[in-house]
């Protein structure tokens, strides 16, 4: 039977969760990136090999690169985008030559994942990441002051946002801005003006244009990846719907169909993130596992609980709206069908127990993920006999 490979995201030597901690959680593979290399620049063989040696000295395999970030010039297809694509291909070749089999990336304009709170209190006292439309509107309209922002929200959200804004203190508004602009892992938060400048780059880019930019990029990089023997895994949009007036092109089944058909290359594939995709009620996740099939190269297992307004918090791995049993079952079937093991990692976890007293990377505390990994490992073991 093919089992999933148990991996864990490690932010490198500065991560408060050490490789030794990860050993105790029971993972065998490491998912990491060279966060110190500026966005868009080449990952040199020297740097890759150095990090790989560190991971291996602790008894792990470097299973997945997450992520090599995609420069905004590439997403907007402006400026020096051709140079940046060439640099990206060089990084791909260098990673492949070092023997790391999968590279994750995303194509979300401006920010990576977006939340409005990093400390939403669960009834058991643990803390979760949270997305709330009213808070996003407060940020967008009253803090960022994006032109035309009001047009992005329905009337009931606009009314609540006005009220909430009046009730928020300066500190609360600053904290909200910090969270929404947290942006890209490893990246310093910029000012609201910087964010407005970045949003401005997308003013003439609609969904179709972004889709074409993605396919153009995928065509280029997947050829390099296929040739050098590494798989690519695009991460879905998180959240999987347009925010801040930006287009989204990796949110739903039809999006995946589009670029996987258009760039039909064995390297061009998907990071199946159940937490991101599950935040949209329109996505049927077990069905999507079936339809994306062999093109799934990496899996993030996480759960979310949504409400009627479309707000969501990150739930226990086995506790939210996603039917984790059905999803994992489909993944296990896929593995047997294609005779391969997919790497998965417990994506995020609550801040809980001793981690409540520590400073951890949002979503990436040790104990919440340890719980998630243990639950997913048990779920897989229980299901293996039944598929
Ligand atoms: C969030 C992560 C994402 C992911 C990138 C991949 O916790 O899953 O930041 O790493 O979107 O490029």
mmCIF file of C-alpha atoms and ligand atoms in Angstrom:
data_model
loop_
_atom_site.group_PDB
_atom_site.id
_atom_site.type_symbol
_atom_site.label_atom_id
_atom_site.label_comp_id
_atom_site.label_asym_id
_atom_site.label_seq_id
_atom_site.Cartn_x
_atom_site.Cartn_y
_atom_site.Cartn_z
ATOM 1 C CA UNK A 1 0.000 0.000 0.000
ATOM 2 C CA UNK A 2 1.215 3.496 -0.786
ATOM 3 C CA UNK A 3 1.075 5.731 2.270
ATOM 4 C CA UNK A 4 1.365 9.492 2.371
ATOM 5 C CA UNK A 5 4.752 10.900 3.226
ATOM 6 C CA UNK A 6 4.505 12.852 6.498
ATOM 7 C CA UNK A 7 6.146 16.224 6.143
ATOM 8 C CA UNK A 8 6.390 19.413 8.189
ATOM 9 C CA UNK A 9 6.983 22.998 7.231
ATOM 10 C CA UNK A 10 10.163 24.398 8.724
ATOM 11 C CA UNK A 11 11.038 28.062 8.282
ATOM 12 C CA UNK A 12 14.779 27.415 8.527
ATOM 13 C CA UNK A 13 17.307 28.068 11.285
ATOM 14 C CA UNK A 14 15.278 30.981 12.733
ATOM 15 C CA UNK A 15 12.116 28.924 13.152
ATOM 16 C CA UNK A 16 11.177 28.681 16.844
ATOM 17 C CA UNK A 17 10.187 25.083 16.077
ATOM 18 C CA UNK A 18 13.483 23.215 15.751
ATOM 19 C CA UNK A 19 14.329 20.176 13.653
ATOM 20 C CA UNK A 20 14.590 18.251 16.920
ATOM 21 C CA UNK A 21 10.984 19.259 17.760
ATOM 22 C CA UNK A 22 9.880 18.080 14.346
ATOM 23 C CA UNK A 23 11.534 14.705 14.959
ATOM 24 C CA UNK A 24 9.390 14.304 18.033
ATOM 25 C CA UNK A 25 6.254 15.139 16.059
ATOM 26 C CA UNK A 26 7.045 12.134 13.883
ATOM 27 C CA UNK A 27 7.438 13.739 10.460
ATOM 28 C CA UNK A 28 10.070 12.350 8.120
ATOM 29 C CA UNK A 29 10.153 14.996 5.412
ATOM 30 C CA UNK A 30 10.877 18.701 5.590
ATOM 31 C CA UNK A 31 9.130 21.384 3.593
ATOM 32 C CA UNK A 32 11.161 24.561 3.523
ATOM 33 C CA UNK A 33 12.435 27.493 1.498
ATOM 34 C CA UNK A 34 15.479 29.731 1.351
ATOM 35 C CA UNK A 35 13.632 32.638 2.916
ATOM 36 C CA UNK A 36 16.767 34.787 3.002
ATOM 37 C CA UNK A 37 17.007 34.966 -0.789
ATOM 38 C CA UNK A 38 15.191 38.092 -2.035
ATOM 39 C CA UNK A 39 12.068 37.520 -4.104
ATOM 40 C CA UNK A 40 12.871 36.981 -7.718
ATOM 41 C CA UNK A 41 16.559 36.204 -7.199
ATOM 42 C CA UNK A 42 18.255 32.927 -8.083
ATOM 43 C CA UNK A 43 18.491 30.107 -5.574
ATOM 44 C CA UNK A 44 22.125 29.160 -6.010
ATOM 45 C CA UNK A 45 23.319 25.583 -5.837
ATOM 46 C CA UNK A 46 25.571 26.470 -2.898
ATOM 47 C CA UNK A 47 22.702 27.776 -0.786
ATOM 48 C CA UNK A 48 20.419 24.872 -1.665
ATOM 49 C CA UNK A 49 23.067 22.277 -0.889
ATOM 50 C CA UNK A 50 23.914 23.940 2.422
ATOM 51 C CA UNK A 51 20.278 23.879 3.573
ATOM 52 C CA UNK A 52 19.825 20.335 2.340
ATOM 53 C CA UNK A 53 22.845 19.165 4.320
ATOM 54 C CA UNK A 54 21.410 20.758 7.453
ATOM 55 C CA UNK A 55 18.056 19.033 6.952
ATOM 56 C CA UNK A 56 19.705 15.681 6.268
ATOM 57 C CA UNK A 57 22.111 15.949 9.201
ATOM 58 C CA UNK A 58 19.025 16.016 11.431
ATOM 59 C CA UNK A 59 17.780 12.805 9.838
ATOM 60 C CA UNK A 60 15.202 14.235 7.423
ATOM 61 C CA UNK A 61 14.646 14.391 3.691
ATOM 62 C CA UNK A 62 14.044 17.774 2.094
ATOM 63 C CA UNK A 63 10.838 16.650 0.380
ATOM 64 C CA UNK A 64 9.286 19.848 -0.940
ATOM 65 C CA UNK A 65 10.382 23.401 -1.610
ATOM 66 C CA UNK A 66 7.677 25.775 -0.367
ATOM 67 C CA UNK A 67 7.850 28.282 -1.901
ATOM 68 C CA UNK A 68 9.886 29.907 -4.586
ATOM 69 C CA UNK A 69 7.910 33.132 -4.688
ATOM 70 C CA UNK A 70 6.835 34.564 -8.006
ATOM 71 C CA UNK A 71 7.847 38.163 -8.607
ATOM 72 C CA UNK A 72 5.020 40.668 -9.211
ATOM 73 C CA UNK A 73 6.545 41.489 -12.625
ATOM 74 C CA UNK A 74 5.822 37.921 -13.689
ATOM 75 C CA UNK A 75 2.247 38.001 -12.405
ATOM 76 C CA UNK A 76 1.573 41.298 -14.154
ATOM 77 C CA UNK A 77 3.762 40.476 -17.164
ATOM 78 C CA UNK A 78 5.383 43.878 -17.029
ATOM 79 C CA UNK A 79 8.907 45.288 -16.620
ATOM 80 C CA UNK A 80 11.710 42.745 -16.437
ATOM 81 C CA UNK A 81 9.384 39.762 -16.286
ATOM 82 C CA UNK A 82 11.372 37.815 -18.867
ATOM 83 C CA UNK A 83 14.535 38.100 -16.780
ATOM 84 C CA UNK A 84 12.626 37.046 -13.688
ATOM 85 C CA UNK A 85 11.261 33.994 -15.500
ATOM 86 C CA UNK A 86 14.778 33.057 -16.572
ATOM 87 C CA UNK A 87 15.960 33.392 -12.970
ATOM 88 C CA UNK A 88 13.029 31.273 -11.822
ATOM 89 C CA UNK A 89 13.977 28.558 -14.290
ATOM 90 C CA UNK A 90 17.563 28.617 -13.043
ATOM 91 C CA UNK A 91 16.303 28.147 -9.491
ATOM 92 C CA UNK A 92 14.137 25.243 -10.658
ATOM 93 C CA UNK A 93 17.104 23.573 -12.327
ATOM 94 C CA UNK A 94 19.275 24.073 -9.255
ATOM 95 C CA UNK A 95 16.626 22.592 -6.964
ATOM 96 C CA UNK A 96 16.174 19.651 -9.324
ATOM 97 C CA UNK A 97 19.917 19.040 -9.495
ATOM 98 C CA UNK A 98 20.015 18.890 -5.696
ATOM 99 C CA UNK A 99 17.435 16.089 -5.849
ATOM 100 C CA UNK A 100 14.463 17.826 -4.216
ATOM 101 C CA UNK A 101 11.415 16.466 -6.046
ATOM 102 C CA UNK A 102 8.660 19.116 -5.672
ATOM 103 C CA UNK A 103 8.460 22.920 -5.812
ATOM 104 C CA UNK A 104 5.407 24.833 -4.546
ATOM 105 C CA UNK A 105 4.462 28.352 -5.583
ATOM 106 C CA UNK A 106 1.366 30.487 -5.797
ATOM 107 C CA UNK A 107 -0.014 33.074 -8.185
ATOM 108 C CA UNK A 108 -1.914 35.302 -5.771
ATOM 109 C CA UNK A 109 -1.586 38.967 -6.685
ATOM 110 C CA UNK A 110 0.187 41.167 -4.102
ATOM 111 C CA UNK A 111 -0.252 39.104 -0.929
ATOM 112 C CA UNK A 112 0.131 35.455 -0.117
ATOM 113 C CA UNK A 113 -2.665 34.250 2.231
ATOM 114 C CA UNK A 114 -4.900 36.869 3.847
ATOM 115 C CA UNK A 115 -6.593 36.816 7.251
ATOM 116 C CA UNK A 116 -8.099 39.487 9.486
ATOM 117 C CA UNK A 117 -7.137 37.943 12.848
ATOM 118 C CA UNK A 118 -4.353 35.635 13.967
ATOM 119 C CA UNK A 119 -5.782 35.036 17.425
ATOM 120 C CA UNK A 120 -9.449 34.121 17.143
ATOM 121 C CA UNK A 121 -10.364 32.427 20.381
ATOM 122 C CA UNK A 122 -11.751 28.901 20.236
ATOM 123 C CA UNK A 123 -14.072 27.680 23.014
ATOM 124 C CA UNK A 124 -11.219 25.535 24.379
ATOM 125 C CA UNK A 125 -8.934 28.576 24.743
ATOM 126 C CA UNK A 126 -6.695 27.846 21.779
ATOM 127 C CA UNK A 127 -6.236 30.476 19.064
ATOM 128 C CA UNK A 128 -7.012 30.193 15.366
ATOM 129 C CA UNK A 129 -6.543 32.254 12.215
ATOM 130 C CA UNK A 130 -9.723 33.987 11.066
ATOM 131 C CA UNK A 131 -11.098 35.750 8.003
ATOM 132 C CA UNK A 132 -13.940 38.212 8.454
ATOM 133 C CA UNK A 133 -15.494 40.260 5.646
ATOM 134 C CA UNK A 134 -16.460 43.199 7.856
ATOM 135 C CA UNK A 135 -12.901 43.551 9.132
ATOM 136 C CA UNK A 136 -11.546 43.280 5.614
ATOM 137 C CA UNK A 137 -13.909 46.092 4.583
ATOM 138 C CA UNK A 138 -12.775 48.205 7.580
ATOM 139 C CA UNK A 139 -9.194 47.743 6.444
ATOM 140 C CA UNK A 140 -9.908 48.317 2.770
ATOM 141 C CA UNK A 141 -12.193 51.356 3.092
ATOM 142 C CA UNK A 142 -10.989 53.139 6.229
ATOM 143 C CA UNK A 143 -7.324 52.193 6.648
ATOM 144 C CA UNK A 144 -6.064 51.512 3.150
ATOM 145 C CA UNK A 145 -8.587 53.921 1.594
ATOM 146 C CA UNK A 146 -8.475 52.113 -1.730
ATOM 147 C CA UNK A 147 -10.299 54.052 -4.452
ATOM 148 C CA UNK A 148 -13.701 52.496 -5.152
ATOM 149 C CA UNK A 149 -13.320 49.959 -2.333
ATOM 150 C CA UNK A 150 -17.015 50.344 -1.370
ATOM 151 C CA UNK A 151 -17.977 48.713 -4.658
ATOM 152 C CA UNK A 152 -16.404 45.445 -3.535
ATOM 153 C CA UNK A 153 -18.835 44.829 -0.659
ATOM 154 C CA UNK A 154 -22.574 44.294 -0.300
ATOM 155 C CA UNK A 155 -24.637 46.847 1.610
ATOM 156 C CA UNK A 156 -24.922 44.840 4.824
ATOM 157 C CA UNK A 157 -21.132 44.494 5.079
ATOM 158 C CA UNK A 158 -20.642 48.214 4.365
ATOM 159 C CA UNK A 159 -23.031 49.135 7.171
ATOM 160 C CA UNK A 160 -21.389 46.836 9.675
ATOM 161 C CA UNK A 161 -17.948 48.056 8.634
ATOM 162 C CA UNK A 162 -18.900 51.670 9.276
ATOM 163 C CA UNK A 163 -20.121 50.788 12.755
ATOM 164 C CA UNK A 164 -17.149 48.637 13.562
ATOM 165 C CA UNK A 165 -14.687 51.236 12.355
ATOM 166 C CA UNK A 166 -16.215 53.804 14.715
ATOM 167 C CA UNK A 167 -15.841 51.391 17.617
ATOM 168 C CA UNK A 168 -12.228 50.410 16.955
ATOM 169 C CA UNK A 169 -9.361 52.109 18.830
ATOM 170 C CA UNK A 170 -6.161 53.221 17.070
ATOM 171 C CA UNK A 171 -4.427 50.118 18.426
ATOM 172 C CA UNK A 172 -7.138 47.842 17.094
ATOM 173 C CA UNK A 173 -6.915 49.458 13.665
ATOM 174 C CA UNK A 174 -3.117 49.136 13.641
ATOM 175 C CA UNK A 175 -3.359 45.504 14.651
ATOM 176 C CA UNK A 176 -5.876 44.821 11.877
ATOM 177 C CA UNK A 177 -3.631 46.489 9.286
ATOM 178 C CA UNK A 178 -0.663 44.438 10.497
ATOM 179 C CA UNK A 179 -2.551 41.190 10.043
ATOM 180 C CA UNK A 180 -4.050 41.937 6.635
ATOM 181 C CA UNK A 181 -0.733 43.171 5.301
ATOM 182 C CA UNK A 182 1.296 40.328 6.834
ATOM 183 C CA UNK A 183 1.681 39.249 3.222
ATOM 184 C CA UNK A 184 4.378 36.856 2.343
ATOM 185 C CA UNK A 185 6.148 34.561 4.832
ATOM 186 C CA UNK A 186 9.575 35.915 5.671
ATOM 187 C CA UNK A 187 8.768 39.312 4.185
ATOM 188 C CA UNK A 188 8.587 42.530 6.219
ATOM 189 C CA UNK A 189 5.211 44.228 6.300
ATOM 190 C CA UNK A 190 5.095 47.342 4.114
ATOM 191 C CA UNK A 191 3.133 50.587 4.519
ATOM 192 C CA UNK A 192 -0.415 51.132 3.280
ATOM 193 C CA UNK A 193 1.024 53.357 0.542
ATOM 194 C CA UNK A 194 3.271 50.520 -0.613
ATOM 195 C CA UNK A 195 0.284 48.236 -0.683
ATOM 196 C CA UNK A 196 -1.720 50.741 -2.721
ATOM 197 C CA UNK A 197 1.178 50.991 -5.172
ATOM 198 C CA UNK A 198 1.207 47.231 -5.564
ATOM 199 C CA UNK A 199 -2.569 47.113 -6.065
ATOM 200 C CA UNK A 200 -2.245 49.812 -8.701
ATOM 201 C CA UNK A 201 -0.106 47.450 -10.804
ATOM 202 C CA UNK A 202 -3.214 45.314 -11.281
ATOM 203 C CA UNK A 203 -5.602 48.061 -12.320
ATOM 204 C CA UNK A 204 -5.723 46.856 -15.942
ATOM 205 C CA UNK A 205 -5.423 43.155 -15.168
ATOM 206 C CA UNK A 206 -8.719 41.324 -15.032
ATOM 207 C CA UNK A 207 -9.309 37.652 -14.410
ATOM 208 C CA UNK A 208 -8.708 36.679 -18.047
ATOM 209 C CA UNK A 209 -5.465 38.599 -18.233
ATOM 210 C CA UNK A 210 -4.175 37.072 -15.005
ATOM 211 C CA UNK A 211 -5.151 33.623 -16.256
ATOM 212 C CA UNK A 212 -3.150 34.195 -19.426
ATOM 213 C CA UNK A 213 -0.177 35.475 -17.425
ATOM 214 C CA UNK A 214 -0.307 32.347 -15.299
ATOM 215 C CA UNK A 215 -0.401 30.034 -18.313
ATOM 216 C CA UNK A 216 2.429 31.913 -19.986
ATOM 217 C CA UNK A 217 4.540 31.490 -16.853
ATOM 218 C CA UNK A 218 3.561 27.843 -16.408
ATOM 219 C CA UNK A 219 4.453 27.026 -19.994
ATOM 220 C CA UNK A 220 7.939 28.399 -19.451
ATOM 221 C CA UNK A 221 8.653 26.924 -16.060
ATOM 222 C CA UNK A 222 7.032 23.542 -16.550
ATOM 223 C CA UNK A 223 9.218 22.888 -19.580
ATOM 224 C CA UNK A 224 12.296 23.595 -17.450
ATOM 225 C CA UNK A 225 10.905 21.491 -14.614
ATOM 226 C CA UNK A 226 10.008 18.524 -16.803
ATOM 227 C CA UNK A 227 13.406 18.566 -18.405
ATOM 228 C CA UNK A 228 15.230 18.662 -15.098
ATOM 229 C CA UNK A 229 12.957 16.142 -13.362
ATOM 230 C CA UNK A 230 11.118 18.130 -10.697
ATOM 231 C CA UNK A 231 7.365 18.539 -10.155
ATOM 232 C CA UNK A 232 5.645 21.884 -9.712
ATOM 233 C CA UNK A 233 2.711 22.384 -7.354
ATOM 234 C CA UNK A 234 0.666 25.562 -7.512
ATOM 235 C CA UNK A 235 -1.006 26.503 -4.248
ATOM 236 C CA UNK A 236 -4.643 27.646 -4.425
ATOM 237 C CA UNK A 237 -5.711 31.179 -3.615
ATOM 238 C CA UNK A 238 -6.257 31.689 0.095
ATOM 239 C CA UNK A 239 -9.010 32.759 0.508
ATOM 240 C CA UNK A 240 -10.394 31.362 -2.757
ATOM 241 C CA UNK A 241 -12.347 34.442 -3.841
ATOM 242 C CA UNK A 242 -11.401 37.948 -5.020
ATOM 243 C CA UNK A 243 -10.323 40.389 -2.307
ATOM 244 C CA UNK A 244 -9.161 44.021 -2.375
ATOM 245 C CA UNK A 245 -10.340 44.329 -5.960
ATOM 246 C CA UNK A 246 -7.797 41.765 -7.176
ATOM 247 C CA UNK A 247 -8.548 38.961 -9.626
ATOM 248 C CA UNK A 248 -8.189 35.297 -8.595
ATOM 249 C CA UNK A 249 -7.413 32.409 -10.935
ATOM 250 C CA UNK A 250 -6.575 29.401 -8.739
ATOM 251 C CA UNK A 251 -9.707 29.092 -6.623
ATOM 252 C CA UNK A 252 -12.112 26.554 -8.117
ATOM 253 C CA UNK A 253 -12.375 23.344 -10.155
ATOM 254 C CA UNK A 254 -12.784 25.244 -13.438
ATOM 255 C CA UNK A 255 -9.589 27.226 -12.738
ATOM 256 C CA UNK A 256 -7.570 24.041 -12.307
ATOM 257 C CA UNK A 257 -9.123 22.512 -15.427
ATOM 258 C CA UNK A 258 -8.214 25.588 -17.384
ATOM 259 C CA UNK A 259 -4.499 25.786 -16.734
ATOM 260 C CA UNK A 260 -3.898 22.054 -16.416
ATOM 261 C CA UNK A 261 -5.394 21.540 -19.871
ATOM 262 C CA UNK A 262 -3.767 24.548 -21.389
ATOM 263 C CA UNK A 263 -0.317 23.662 -20.041
ATOM 264 C CA UNK A 264 -0.479 19.906 -20.253
ATOM 265 C CA UNK A 265 2.957 18.915 -19.087
ATOM 266 C CA UNK A 266 3.844 16.197 -16.567
ATOM 267 C CA UNK A 267 5.578 18.714 -14.292
ATOM 268 C CA UNK A 268 2.652 21.143 -14.155
ATOM 269 C CA UNK A 269 0.620 20.250 -11.102
ATOM 270 C CA UNK A 270 -1.108 21.269 -7.916
ATOM 271 C CA UNK A 271 -0.599 21.620 -4.201
ATOM 272 C CA UNK A 272 -4.002 20.447 -2.997
ATOM 273 C CA UNK A 273 -4.650 22.667 0.017
ATOM 274 C CA UNK A 274 -7.886 21.572 1.661
ATOM 275 C CA UNK A 275 -7.995 24.592 3.958
ATOM 276 C CA UNK A 276 -7.754 27.130 1.151
ATOM 277 C CA UNK A 277 -10.143 25.347 -1.195
ATOM 278 C CA UNK A 278 -12.542 24.482 1.622
ATOM 279 C CA UNK A 279 -13.130 28.157 2.423
ATOM 280 C CA UNK A 280 -15.410 28.317 -0.602
ATOM 281 C CA UNK A 281 -18.717 26.471 -0.280
ATOM 282 C CA UNK A 282 -18.650 25.910 -4.048
ATOM 283 C CA UNK A 283 -15.709 23.519 -3.953
ATOM 284 C CA UNK A 284 -16.442 19.809 -3.657
ATOM 285 C CA UNK A 285 -13.067 18.643 -2.392
ATOM 286 C CA UNK A 286 -13.282 14.835 -2.781
ATOM 287 C CA UNK A 287 -14.489 15.393 -6.347
ATOM 288 C CA UNK A 288 -11.643 17.801 -7.022
ATOM 289 C CA UNK A 289 -9.109 15.222 -5.825
ATOM 290 C CA UNK A 290 -10.564 12.848 -8.414
ATOM 291 C CA UNK A 291 -10.569 15.351 -11.232
ATOM 292 C CA UNK A 292 -7.097 16.802 -10.635
ATOM 293 C CA UNK A 293 -5.880 13.255 -10.038
ATOM 294 C CA UNK A 294 -2.304 12.548 -10.973
ATOM 295 C CA UNK A 295 -1.561 16.259 -11.203
ATOM 296 C CA UNK A 296 -1.710 16.571 -7.433
ATOM 297 C CA UNK A 297 1.923 16.706 -6.388
ATOM 298 C CA UNK A 298 1.629 17.839 -2.786
ATOM 299 C CA UNK A 299 -1.129 17.981 -0.167
ATOM 300 C CA UNK A 300 -1.912 20.418 2.669
ATOM 301 C CA UNK A 301 -4.437 19.010 5.122
ATOM 302 C CA UNK A 302 -6.387 21.572 7.120
ATOM 303 C CA UNK A 303 -9.993 22.400 7.960
ATOM 304 C CA UNK A 304 -12.185 25.499 8.097
ATOM 305 C CA UNK A 305 -15.555 26.423 9.545
ATOM 306 C CA UNK A 306 -17.537 28.921 7.489
ATOM 307 C CA UNK A 307 -20.580 31.003 8.388
ATOM 308 C CA UNK A 308 -23.400 32.341 6.221
ATOM 309 C CA UNK A 309 -21.599 35.594 5.466
ATOM 310 C CA UNK A 310 -18.571 33.718 4.113
ATOM 311 C CA UNK A 311 -16.365 34.398 7.138
ATOM 312 C CA UNK A 312 -14.305 31.433 8.251
ATOM 313 C CA UNK A 313 -11.966 30.301 10.992
ATOM 314 C CA UNK A 314 -9.407 27.530 10.842
ATOM 315 C CA UNK A 315 -10.954 24.592 12.663
ATOM 316 C CA UNK A 316 -9.417 21.466 14.180
ATOM 317 C CA UNK A 317 -8.073 19.253 11.435
ATOM 318 C CA UNK A 318 -10.937 16.809 11.891
ATOM 319 C CA UNK A 319 -13.463 19.359 13.045
ATOM 320 C CA UNK A 320 -14.610 21.827 10.350
ATOM 321 C CA UNK A 321 -16.707 21.811 7.177
ATOM 322 C CA UNK A 322 -14.313 19.686 5.127
ATOM 323 C CA UNK A 323 -15.119 16.003 5.157
ATOM 324 C CA UNK A 324 -11.542 14.979 5.917
ATOM 325 C CA UNK A 325 -12.393 11.283 5.894
ATOM 326 C CA UNK A 326 -13.739 11.479 2.346
ATOM 327 C CA UNK A 327 -10.848 13.674 1.176
ATOM 328 C CA UNK A 328 -8.081 11.517 2.636
ATOM 329 C CA UNK A 329 -9.808 8.423 1.269
ATOM 330 C CA UNK A 330 -9.709 9.895 -2.248
ATOM 331 C CA UNK A 331 -6.048 10.793 -1.832
ATOM 332 C CA UNK A 332 -5.235 7.271 -0.703
ATOM 333 C CA UNK A 333 -7.086 5.834 -3.696
ATOM 334 C CA UNK A 334 -5.168 8.147 -5.965
ATOM 335 C CA UNK A 335 -1.890 6.949 -4.530
ATOM 336 C CA UNK A 336 -2.728 3.298 -5.157
ATOM 337 C CA UNK A 337 -3.977 4.058 -8.653
ATOM 338 C CA UNK A 338 -0.845 5.938 -9.667
ATOM 339 C CA UNK A 339 1.479 3.856 -7.502
ATOM 340 C CA UNK A 340 3.116 6.698 -5.660
ATOM 341 C CA UNK A 341 3.228 8.329 -2.246
ATOM 342 C CA UNK A 342 2.275 11.962 -2.017
ATOM 343 C CA UNK A 343 3.920 14.228 0.520
ATOM 344 C CA UNK A 344 1.411 15.910 2.831
ATOM 345 C CA UNK A 345 1.798 18.260 5.722
ATOM 346 C CA UNK A 346 -0.568 19.268 8.492
ATOM 347 C CA UNK A 347 -1.248 22.797 7.345
ATOM 348 C CA UNK A 348 -1.486 25.216 10.221
ATOM 349 C CA UNK A 349 -2.677 24.306 13.681
ATOM 350 C CA UNK A 350 -4.137 26.146 16.612
ATOM 351 C CA UNK A 351 -1.892 28.002 18.988
ATOM 352 C CA UNK A 352 -2.465 25.925 22.095
ATOM 353 C CA UNK A 353 -0.999 24.650 25.371
ATOM 354 C CA UNK A 354 2.598 25.876 25.881
ATOM 355 C CA UNK A 355 2.653 27.560 22.485
ATOM 356 C CA UNK A 356 0.223 30.171 23.824
ATOM 357 C CA UNK A 357 3.173 31.575 25.777
ATOM 358 C CA UNK A 358 5.557 31.581 22.828
ATOM 359 C CA UNK A 359 6.040 33.681 19.740
ATOM 360 C CA UNK A 360 5.329 31.434 16.811
ATOM 361 C CA UNK A 361 4.868 31.940 13.082
ATOM 362 C CA UNK A 362 1.112 32.461 12.523
ATOM 363 C CA UNK A 363 -0.463 29.063 11.911
ATOM 364 C CA UNK A 364 2.842 27.278 12.401
ATOM 365 C CA UNK A 365 3.123 26.625 16.118
ATOM 366 C CA UNK A 366 4.439 23.223 17.154
ATOM 367 C CA UNK A 367 1.695 21.685 19.244
ATOM 368 C CA UNK A 368 -1.360 22.486 17.096
ATOM 369 C CA UNK A 369 0.375 21.010 14.084
ATOM 370 C CA UNK A 370 1.598 18.037 16.078
ATOM 371 C CA UNK A 371 -2.043 17.342 16.915
ATOM 372 C CA UNK A 372 -3.006 17.779 13.252
ATOM 373 C CA UNK A 373 -0.259 15.468 12.057
ATOM 374 C CA UNK A 374 -1.176 12.819 14.606
ATOM 375 C CA UNK A 375 -4.851 12.978 13.644
ATOM 376 C CA UNK A 376 -4.115 12.763 9.934
ATOM 377 C CA UNK A 377 -1.676 9.898 10.473
ATOM 378 C CA UNK A 378 -4.313 8.003 12.436
ATOM 379 C CA UNK A 379 -6.980 8.734 9.869
ATOM 380 C CA UNK A 380 -4.791 7.366 7.106
ATOM 381 C CA UNK A 381 -3.953 4.246 9.081
ATOM 382 C CA UNK A 382 -7.628 3.625 9.757
ATOM 383 C CA UNK A 383 -8.596 4.103 6.138
ATOM 384 C CA UNK A 384 -5.868 2.096 4.450
ATOM 385 C CA UNK A 385 -7.675 -1.200 4.944
ATOM 386 C CA UNK A 386 -10.917 0.108 3.540
ATOM 387 C CA UNK A 387 -9.821 1.394 0.143
HETATM 388 C C1 LIG B 1 0.116 29.406 4.259
HETATM 389 C C2 LIG B 1 0.760 28.655 3.181
HETATM 390 C C3 LIG B 1 1.024 29.530 1.982
HETATM 391 C C4 LIG B 1 1.784 28.775 0.931
HETATM 392 C C5 LIG B 1 2.050 29.561 -0.315
HETATM 393 C C6 LIG B 1 2.637 28.682 -1.371
HETATM 394 O O1 LIG B 1 0.185 29.026 5.368
HETATM 395 O O2 LIG B 1 0.092 27.510 2.865
HETATM 396 O O3 LIG B 1 1.772 30.625 2.404
HETATM 397 O O4 LIG B 1 3.008 28.389 1.444
HETATM 398 O O5 LIG B 1 0.923 30.172 -0.785
HETATM 399 O O6 LIG B 1 3.262 29.449 -2.330
#
